[in-house]
Every structure is written in structure tokens, then in C-alpha cells.
Coordinates of C-alpha atoms in Angstrom, one line a residue:
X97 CA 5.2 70.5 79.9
X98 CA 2.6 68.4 77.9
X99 CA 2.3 70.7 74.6
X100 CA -0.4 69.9 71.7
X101 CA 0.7 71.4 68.6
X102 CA -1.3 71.5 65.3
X103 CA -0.2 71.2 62.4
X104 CA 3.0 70.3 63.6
X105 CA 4.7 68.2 60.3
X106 CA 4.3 71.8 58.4
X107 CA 7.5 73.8 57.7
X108 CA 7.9 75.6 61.2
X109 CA 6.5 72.2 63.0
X110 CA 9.2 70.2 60.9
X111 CA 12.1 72.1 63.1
X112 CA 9.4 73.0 66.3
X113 CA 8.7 69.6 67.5
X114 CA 12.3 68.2 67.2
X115 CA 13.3 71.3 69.5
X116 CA 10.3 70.4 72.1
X117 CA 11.4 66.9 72.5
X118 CA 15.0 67.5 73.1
X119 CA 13.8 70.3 75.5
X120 CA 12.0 67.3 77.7
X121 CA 8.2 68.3 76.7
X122 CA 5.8 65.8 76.1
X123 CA 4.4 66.7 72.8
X124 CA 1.3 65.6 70.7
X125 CA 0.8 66.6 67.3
X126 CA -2.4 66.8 65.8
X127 CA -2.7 66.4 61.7
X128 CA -4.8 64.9 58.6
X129 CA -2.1 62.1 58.9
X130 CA -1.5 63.0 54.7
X131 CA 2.3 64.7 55.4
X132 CA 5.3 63.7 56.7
X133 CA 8.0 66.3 58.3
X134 CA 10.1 67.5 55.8
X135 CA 13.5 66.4 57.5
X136 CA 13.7 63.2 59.1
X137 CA 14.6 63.6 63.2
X138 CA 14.9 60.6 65.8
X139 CA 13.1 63.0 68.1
X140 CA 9.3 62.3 65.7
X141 CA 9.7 58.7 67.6
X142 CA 8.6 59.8 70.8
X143 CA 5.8 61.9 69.4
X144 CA 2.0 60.9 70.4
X145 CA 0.2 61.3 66.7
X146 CA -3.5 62.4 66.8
X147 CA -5.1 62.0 63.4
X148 CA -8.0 64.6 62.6
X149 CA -9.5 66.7 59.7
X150 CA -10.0 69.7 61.9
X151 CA -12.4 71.0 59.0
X152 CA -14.4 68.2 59.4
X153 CA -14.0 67.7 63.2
X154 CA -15.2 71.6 63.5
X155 CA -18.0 71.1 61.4
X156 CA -19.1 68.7 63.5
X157 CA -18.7 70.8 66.7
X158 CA -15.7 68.2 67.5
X159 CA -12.5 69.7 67.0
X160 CA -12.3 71.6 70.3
X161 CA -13.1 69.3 72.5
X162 CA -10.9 66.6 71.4
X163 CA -8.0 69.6 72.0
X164 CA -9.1 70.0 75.3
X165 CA -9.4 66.5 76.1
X166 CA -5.7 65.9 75.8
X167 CA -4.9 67.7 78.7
X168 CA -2.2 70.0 77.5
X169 CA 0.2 72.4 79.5
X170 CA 0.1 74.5 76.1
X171 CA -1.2 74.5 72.1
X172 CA 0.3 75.5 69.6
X173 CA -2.0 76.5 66.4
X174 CA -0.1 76.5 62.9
X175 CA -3.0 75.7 60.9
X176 CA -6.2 78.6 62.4
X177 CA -7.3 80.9 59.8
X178 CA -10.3 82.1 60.2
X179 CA -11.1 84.4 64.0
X180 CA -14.6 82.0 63.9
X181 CA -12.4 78.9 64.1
X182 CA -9.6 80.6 66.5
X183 CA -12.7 81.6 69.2
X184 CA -14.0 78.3 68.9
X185 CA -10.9 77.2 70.1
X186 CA -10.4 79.5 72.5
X187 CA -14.0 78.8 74.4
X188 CA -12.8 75.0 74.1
X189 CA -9.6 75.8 76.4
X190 CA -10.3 78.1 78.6
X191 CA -10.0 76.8 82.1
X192 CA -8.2 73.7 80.9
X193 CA -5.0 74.9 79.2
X194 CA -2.6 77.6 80.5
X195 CA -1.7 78.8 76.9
X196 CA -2.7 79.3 73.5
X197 CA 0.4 80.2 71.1
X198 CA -0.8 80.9 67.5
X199 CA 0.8 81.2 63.8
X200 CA -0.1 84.5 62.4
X201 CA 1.4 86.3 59.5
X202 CA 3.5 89.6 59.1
X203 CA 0.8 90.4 56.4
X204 CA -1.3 91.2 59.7
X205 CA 0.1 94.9 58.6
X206 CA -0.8 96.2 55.2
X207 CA 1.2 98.5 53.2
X208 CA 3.9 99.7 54.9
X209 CA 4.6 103.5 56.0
X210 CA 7.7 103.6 58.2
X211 CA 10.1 100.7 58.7
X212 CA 11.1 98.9 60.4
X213 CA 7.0 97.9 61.2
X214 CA 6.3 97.4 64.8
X215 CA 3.9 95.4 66.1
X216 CA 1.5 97.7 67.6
X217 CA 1.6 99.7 64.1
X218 CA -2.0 100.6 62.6
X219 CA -1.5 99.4 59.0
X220 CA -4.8 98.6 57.4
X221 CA -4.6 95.2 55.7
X222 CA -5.2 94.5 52.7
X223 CA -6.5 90.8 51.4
X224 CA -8.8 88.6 52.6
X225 CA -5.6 87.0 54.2
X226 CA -4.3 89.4 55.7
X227 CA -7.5 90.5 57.5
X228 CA -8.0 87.3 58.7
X229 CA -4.6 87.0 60.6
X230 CA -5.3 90.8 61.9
X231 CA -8.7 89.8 63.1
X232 CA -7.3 86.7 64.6
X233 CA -4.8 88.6 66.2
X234 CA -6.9 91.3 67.9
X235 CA -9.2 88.4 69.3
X236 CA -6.6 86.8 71.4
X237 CA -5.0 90.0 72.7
X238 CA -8.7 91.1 73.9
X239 CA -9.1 87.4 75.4
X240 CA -6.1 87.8 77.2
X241 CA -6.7 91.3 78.0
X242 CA -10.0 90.4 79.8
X243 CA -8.6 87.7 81.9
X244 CA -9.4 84.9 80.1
X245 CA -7.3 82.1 78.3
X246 CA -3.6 83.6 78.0
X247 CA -2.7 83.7 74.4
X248 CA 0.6 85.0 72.4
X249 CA 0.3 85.3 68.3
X250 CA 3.5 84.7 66.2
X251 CA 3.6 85.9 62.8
X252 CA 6.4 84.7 60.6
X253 CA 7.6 86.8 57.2
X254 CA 8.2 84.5 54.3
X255 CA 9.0 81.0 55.9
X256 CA 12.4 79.4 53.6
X257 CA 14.1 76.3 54.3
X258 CA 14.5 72.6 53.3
X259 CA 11.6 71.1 51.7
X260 CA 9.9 73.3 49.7
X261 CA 10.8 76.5 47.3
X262 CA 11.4 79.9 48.6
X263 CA 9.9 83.1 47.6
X264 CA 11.9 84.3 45.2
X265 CA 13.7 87.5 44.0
X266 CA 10.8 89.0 42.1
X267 CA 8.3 88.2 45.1
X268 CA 6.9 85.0 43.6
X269 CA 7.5 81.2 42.9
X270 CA 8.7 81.2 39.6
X271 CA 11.2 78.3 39.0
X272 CA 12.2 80.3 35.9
X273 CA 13.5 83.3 37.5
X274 CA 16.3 81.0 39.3
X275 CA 17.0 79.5 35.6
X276 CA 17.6 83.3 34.5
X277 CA 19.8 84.2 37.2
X278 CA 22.2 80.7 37.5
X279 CA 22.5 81.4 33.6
X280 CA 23.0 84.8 33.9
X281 CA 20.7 86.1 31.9
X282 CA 18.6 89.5 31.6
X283 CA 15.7 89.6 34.1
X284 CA 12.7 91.8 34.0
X285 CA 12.1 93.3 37.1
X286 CA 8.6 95.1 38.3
X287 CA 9.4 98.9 39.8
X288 CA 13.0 100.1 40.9
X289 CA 13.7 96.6 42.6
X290 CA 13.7 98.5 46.0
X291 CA 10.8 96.9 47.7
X292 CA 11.0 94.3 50.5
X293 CA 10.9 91.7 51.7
X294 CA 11.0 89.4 54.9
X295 CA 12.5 86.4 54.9
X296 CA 12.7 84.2 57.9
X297 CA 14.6 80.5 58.6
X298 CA 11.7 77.4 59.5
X299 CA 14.2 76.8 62.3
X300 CA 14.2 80.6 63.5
X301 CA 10.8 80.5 63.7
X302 CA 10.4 77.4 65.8
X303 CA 12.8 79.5 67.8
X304 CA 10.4 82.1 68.7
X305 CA 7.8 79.2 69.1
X306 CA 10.0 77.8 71.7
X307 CA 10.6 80.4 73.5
X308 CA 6.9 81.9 73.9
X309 CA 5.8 78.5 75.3
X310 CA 9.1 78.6 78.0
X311 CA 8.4 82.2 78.9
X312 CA 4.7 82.0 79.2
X313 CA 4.4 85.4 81.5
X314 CA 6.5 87.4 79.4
X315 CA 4.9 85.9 76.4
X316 CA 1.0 86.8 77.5
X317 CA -1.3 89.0 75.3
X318 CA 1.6 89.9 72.7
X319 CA 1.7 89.7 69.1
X320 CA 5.6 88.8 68.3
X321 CA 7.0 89.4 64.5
X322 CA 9.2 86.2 63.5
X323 CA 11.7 87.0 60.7
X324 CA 15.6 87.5 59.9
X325 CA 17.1 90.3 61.3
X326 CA 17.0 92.5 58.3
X327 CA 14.9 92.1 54.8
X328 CA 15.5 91.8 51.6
X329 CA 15.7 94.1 48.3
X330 CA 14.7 92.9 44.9
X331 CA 18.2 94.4 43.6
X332 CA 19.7 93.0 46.6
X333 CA 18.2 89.6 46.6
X334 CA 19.0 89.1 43.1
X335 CA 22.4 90.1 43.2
X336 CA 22.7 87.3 45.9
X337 CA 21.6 84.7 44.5
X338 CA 23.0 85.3 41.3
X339 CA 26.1 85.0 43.0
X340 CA 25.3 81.0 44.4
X341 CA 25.5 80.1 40.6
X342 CA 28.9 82.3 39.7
X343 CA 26.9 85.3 38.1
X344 CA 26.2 89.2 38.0
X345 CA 22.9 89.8 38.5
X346 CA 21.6 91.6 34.7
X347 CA 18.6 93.3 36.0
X348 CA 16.4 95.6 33.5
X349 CA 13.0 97.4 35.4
X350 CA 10.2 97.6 33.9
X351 CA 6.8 98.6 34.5
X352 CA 3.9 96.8 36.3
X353 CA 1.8 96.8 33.0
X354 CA 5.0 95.0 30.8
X355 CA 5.8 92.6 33.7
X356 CA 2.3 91.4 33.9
X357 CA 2.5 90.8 29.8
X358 CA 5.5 88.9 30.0
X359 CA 5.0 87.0 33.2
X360 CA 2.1 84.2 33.8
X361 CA -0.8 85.8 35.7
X362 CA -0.2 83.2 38.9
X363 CA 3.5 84.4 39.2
X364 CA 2.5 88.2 38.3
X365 CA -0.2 88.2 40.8
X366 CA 2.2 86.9 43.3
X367 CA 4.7 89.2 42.7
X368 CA 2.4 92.4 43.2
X369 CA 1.4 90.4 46.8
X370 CA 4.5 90.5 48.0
X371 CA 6.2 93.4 46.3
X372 CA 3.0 96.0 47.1
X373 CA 3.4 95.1 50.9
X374 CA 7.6 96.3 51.1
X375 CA 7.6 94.6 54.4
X376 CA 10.4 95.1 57.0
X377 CA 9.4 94.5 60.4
X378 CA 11.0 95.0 63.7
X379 CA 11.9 92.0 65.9
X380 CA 13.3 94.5 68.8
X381 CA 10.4 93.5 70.7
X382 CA 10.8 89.3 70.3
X383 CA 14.6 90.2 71.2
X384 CA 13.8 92.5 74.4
X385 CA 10.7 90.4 75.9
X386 CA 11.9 86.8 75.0
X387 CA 15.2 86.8 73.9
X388 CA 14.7 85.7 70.0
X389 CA 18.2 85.7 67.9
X390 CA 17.5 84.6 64.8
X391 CA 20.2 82.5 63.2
X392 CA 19.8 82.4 59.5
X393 CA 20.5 85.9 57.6
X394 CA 17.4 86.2 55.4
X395 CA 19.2 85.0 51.8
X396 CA 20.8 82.1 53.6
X397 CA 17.5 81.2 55.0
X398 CA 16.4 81.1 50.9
X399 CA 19.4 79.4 49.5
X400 CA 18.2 76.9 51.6
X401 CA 15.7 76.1 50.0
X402 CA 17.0 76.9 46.3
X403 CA 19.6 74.2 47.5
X404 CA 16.9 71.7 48.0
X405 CA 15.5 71.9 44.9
X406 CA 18.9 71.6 43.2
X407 CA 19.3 68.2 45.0
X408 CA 15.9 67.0 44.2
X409 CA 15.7 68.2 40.3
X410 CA 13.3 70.5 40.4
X411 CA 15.8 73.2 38.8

């Protein structure tokens, strides 16, 4: 197949478009031409580059056309986020691409109920974020639904992986929480340290990718959740990656009120993003319809990228 992906030198495209190429697919990757893939890959030689700002190219009524106009088998859309820009799309490539395949987000759902979460789960969300990929969502099943362009959403839990820093224990990106635990130290957790979350390996989610572009039919009109196997506590995430640096985790809880006076507002607020949501979603449905097996058990997928920074100083 001829497959347009953009966005495709982000952290999913970084493992995606290696895995295209090697499958035979003739791929072209659309981007601002300011990033490079985070691992270097002889496949990226082979690789037809199309540089666009797609804010700018949409602005100027632009950006869908010039989609269209490369005459792909598929697209792939890592970078839509907003349901005005996905329909825009959409009415660009109906009747000249066989499939849309776009990067969601498990915070589609809002606060969780019942876990594991299921796709098909009513879970208001909550965020302007997280009612954009939910809108986004619903669009392209109704498209689909009425017979139009067929579409399949992917939405990833908290991406990890080479390249850039994972969420971490406490729900955020503090680099300090990582000093605390590789010096084993006492950290202030927010609540009981039983909330959730879902973390998922780059390369486990280009699996998924993959496998909703080769399986097209069984892909068609679904919304497919793109994470590890099983989630993560706070207590239990802690514990773990305590252990990388030869430590016990020293955990104290605390309330919400003392961790936001003790922890910078960026970092707190991230912490309550994550942490609020207690996500643990089902794959079941990626395993049963397309055959996903995800690879990378959710704390391997982070030490990944705790790893990196270790090489690259920035711990």
C-alpha cells in the first residue's frame, strides 16, 4: 500500500514508519520538517518527506487537498486535534482514500467507574482535551457508520519510550521524583497511591497502527484502546522503579491540599490530570478484532525512557 502518515517523526511515528517500510509499504510522511525521529533506522532512507505547517496549510484551505493529492492507499493522523480539523480531512478524502486511521487518546473516557474501561463505555470527559479526542472520535465512527470514508481511531494511554521522559510515578514529569527514589529518599505521595495508570511502549503502539492499516475490514468504524496489558499503581510504580536504582520505595501519603504546597503548580496540576482519571482500560477488543499483543509490560515501557535520560544527563 501507498500510506501517508502525519506526523510521523513523533514518538509512535519514530517506531511506525520503520515497521511500514520493512512491511513493503510505500510510505510518505508529512511534517513541519523541525524534528528528527527519535532513533535513527536505515528504513527513514526510503521515506518520501512532504514538508507542511498543517496549521498554516489549513488556514489557508490547503492542507486537505495536498493529502488527497498524494494518492494514498491509507492516512494515518498523529497530529488532529480538534473534530473541525479531523472533518476537514475527512471531506478532503472521501472517494480518494480507502482509510483514515487516527491517534486518539484513552482520556476520550473521563473518570473511571468500572475497570477495566471498554471502549464503548459512556464516561463523560473531562478537559478541553479530552473532549476533543471524544468528539473526534464519535465523528469518524458516524462517517463510517453512514457509508462514507472508512475510519478506525487509536487511542494510546501514556506513550513511554526512548527519547523523551515518561510519566512518572506520581502522575507527572517531575525529574525530581526519580532523584528521590534512585536515592532512596521519603516521597510525598497525593491519596492512597492506588490510582492508575496506563502506560503503553511507542513500539506497541505502532503495533496497533500497523495492524489497523493491514486489517482494514476488521479495523472499520472502531475505536481501539492502545496500552500495556495491565496499568499501573502509584505504590506499585514506585516500588518499581525504586528498585532500577537498588532501593525500597519510602512512600509517605499525603493530602491533595499538602502535595500541592510542596510540589510546583505545573507538576501538581499534572499529577491531579492523571491521578483523577485512575485509568485502566481494556485491550480485549484490539486483541479479539486485530490481533494486538503488546510487548512491553507497562514499567518496562517507562524505564525505557528513565534509561534514556540516564544516558543523556538529564538525571
Amino acid at each position: 500500500m501507498r500510506i501517508a502518515v502525519i506526523g510521523g517523526s513523533g514518538h509512535v511515528g519514530t517506531f511506525l514508519i520503520p515497521r511500514l517500510v520493512r512491511a513493503g509499504h510505500d510510505v510518505v510522511v508529512l511534517t513541519r520538517g523541525q524534528s528528527k525521529p527519535y532513533l535513527e533506522d536505515p528504513a527513514w532512507d526510503v521515506v518520501e518527506r512532504v514538508v507542511v505547517d498543517r496549521a498554516e496549510a489549513e488556514a489557508a484551505g490547503t492542507f486537505g487537498g495536498l493529502v488527497a493529492a498524494l494518492d494514498a492507499d491509507a492516512v494515518v493522523d498523529m497530529v488532529c486535534f480538534t473534530v473541525g480539523s479531523a472533518l476537514a480531512l475527512v471531506d478532503s478524502l472521501r472517494g480518494r482514500t480507502g482509510h483514515l486511521v487516527h491517534c486518539g487518546s484513552i482520556w476520550m473516557h473521563g473518570l473511571s467507574q468500572r475497570v477495566p474501561i471498554l471502549e464503548e463505555d459512556s464516561l463523560p470527559p473531562v478537559g478541553e482535551y479530552g473532549v476533543r479526542k471524544a468528539l473526534i472520535a464519535k465523528a469518524l465512527q458516524q462517517e463510517t457508520a453512514a457509508g462514507g470514508l472508512i475510519t478506525t481511531s487509536i487511542h494510546p494511554g501514556h506513550i513511554s519510550g526512548p527519547g523523551w521522559a515518561p510519566i512518572g510515578p506520581l502522575g507527572n514529569l517531575d525529574p525530581e521524583v526519580w532523584r528521590i527514589l534512585a536515592a532512596g529518599l521519603e516521597l510525598s505521595m497525593p491519596g492512597l497511591g492506588t490510582e492508575l495508570m496506563s502506560h503503553v511502549h511507542a513500539d506497541d503502539v505502532a503495533q496497533l497502527f500497523e495492524l489497523a492499516l493491514a486489517n482494514r475490514e476488521a479495523a472499520a468504524g472502531h475505536a481501539f484502546h492502545a496500552t500495556a496489558a495491565t496499568a499501573l499503581t502509584v505504590r506499585g510504580f514506585a516500588a518499581a522503579a525504586a528498585s532500577w536504582f537498588g532501593q525500597e520505595p519510602r512512600l509517605r501519603s499525603v493530602s491533595w491540599e499538602s502535595f500541592r504546597s510542596i510540589t510546583p503548580a505545573e507538576f501538581a496540576d499534572q499529577s491531579w490530570q492523571h491521578l483523577s482519571r485512575n485509568h485502566h482500560v481494556s485491550i480485549e477488543k484490539a486483541r479479539r478484532l486485530l490481533g494486538y499483543q503488546p510487548q512491553h509490560a507497562p514499567e518496562d515501557a517507562a524505564r525505557t525512557g528513565v534509561d534514556w535520560m540516564l544516558a543523556n544527563g538529564l538525571l
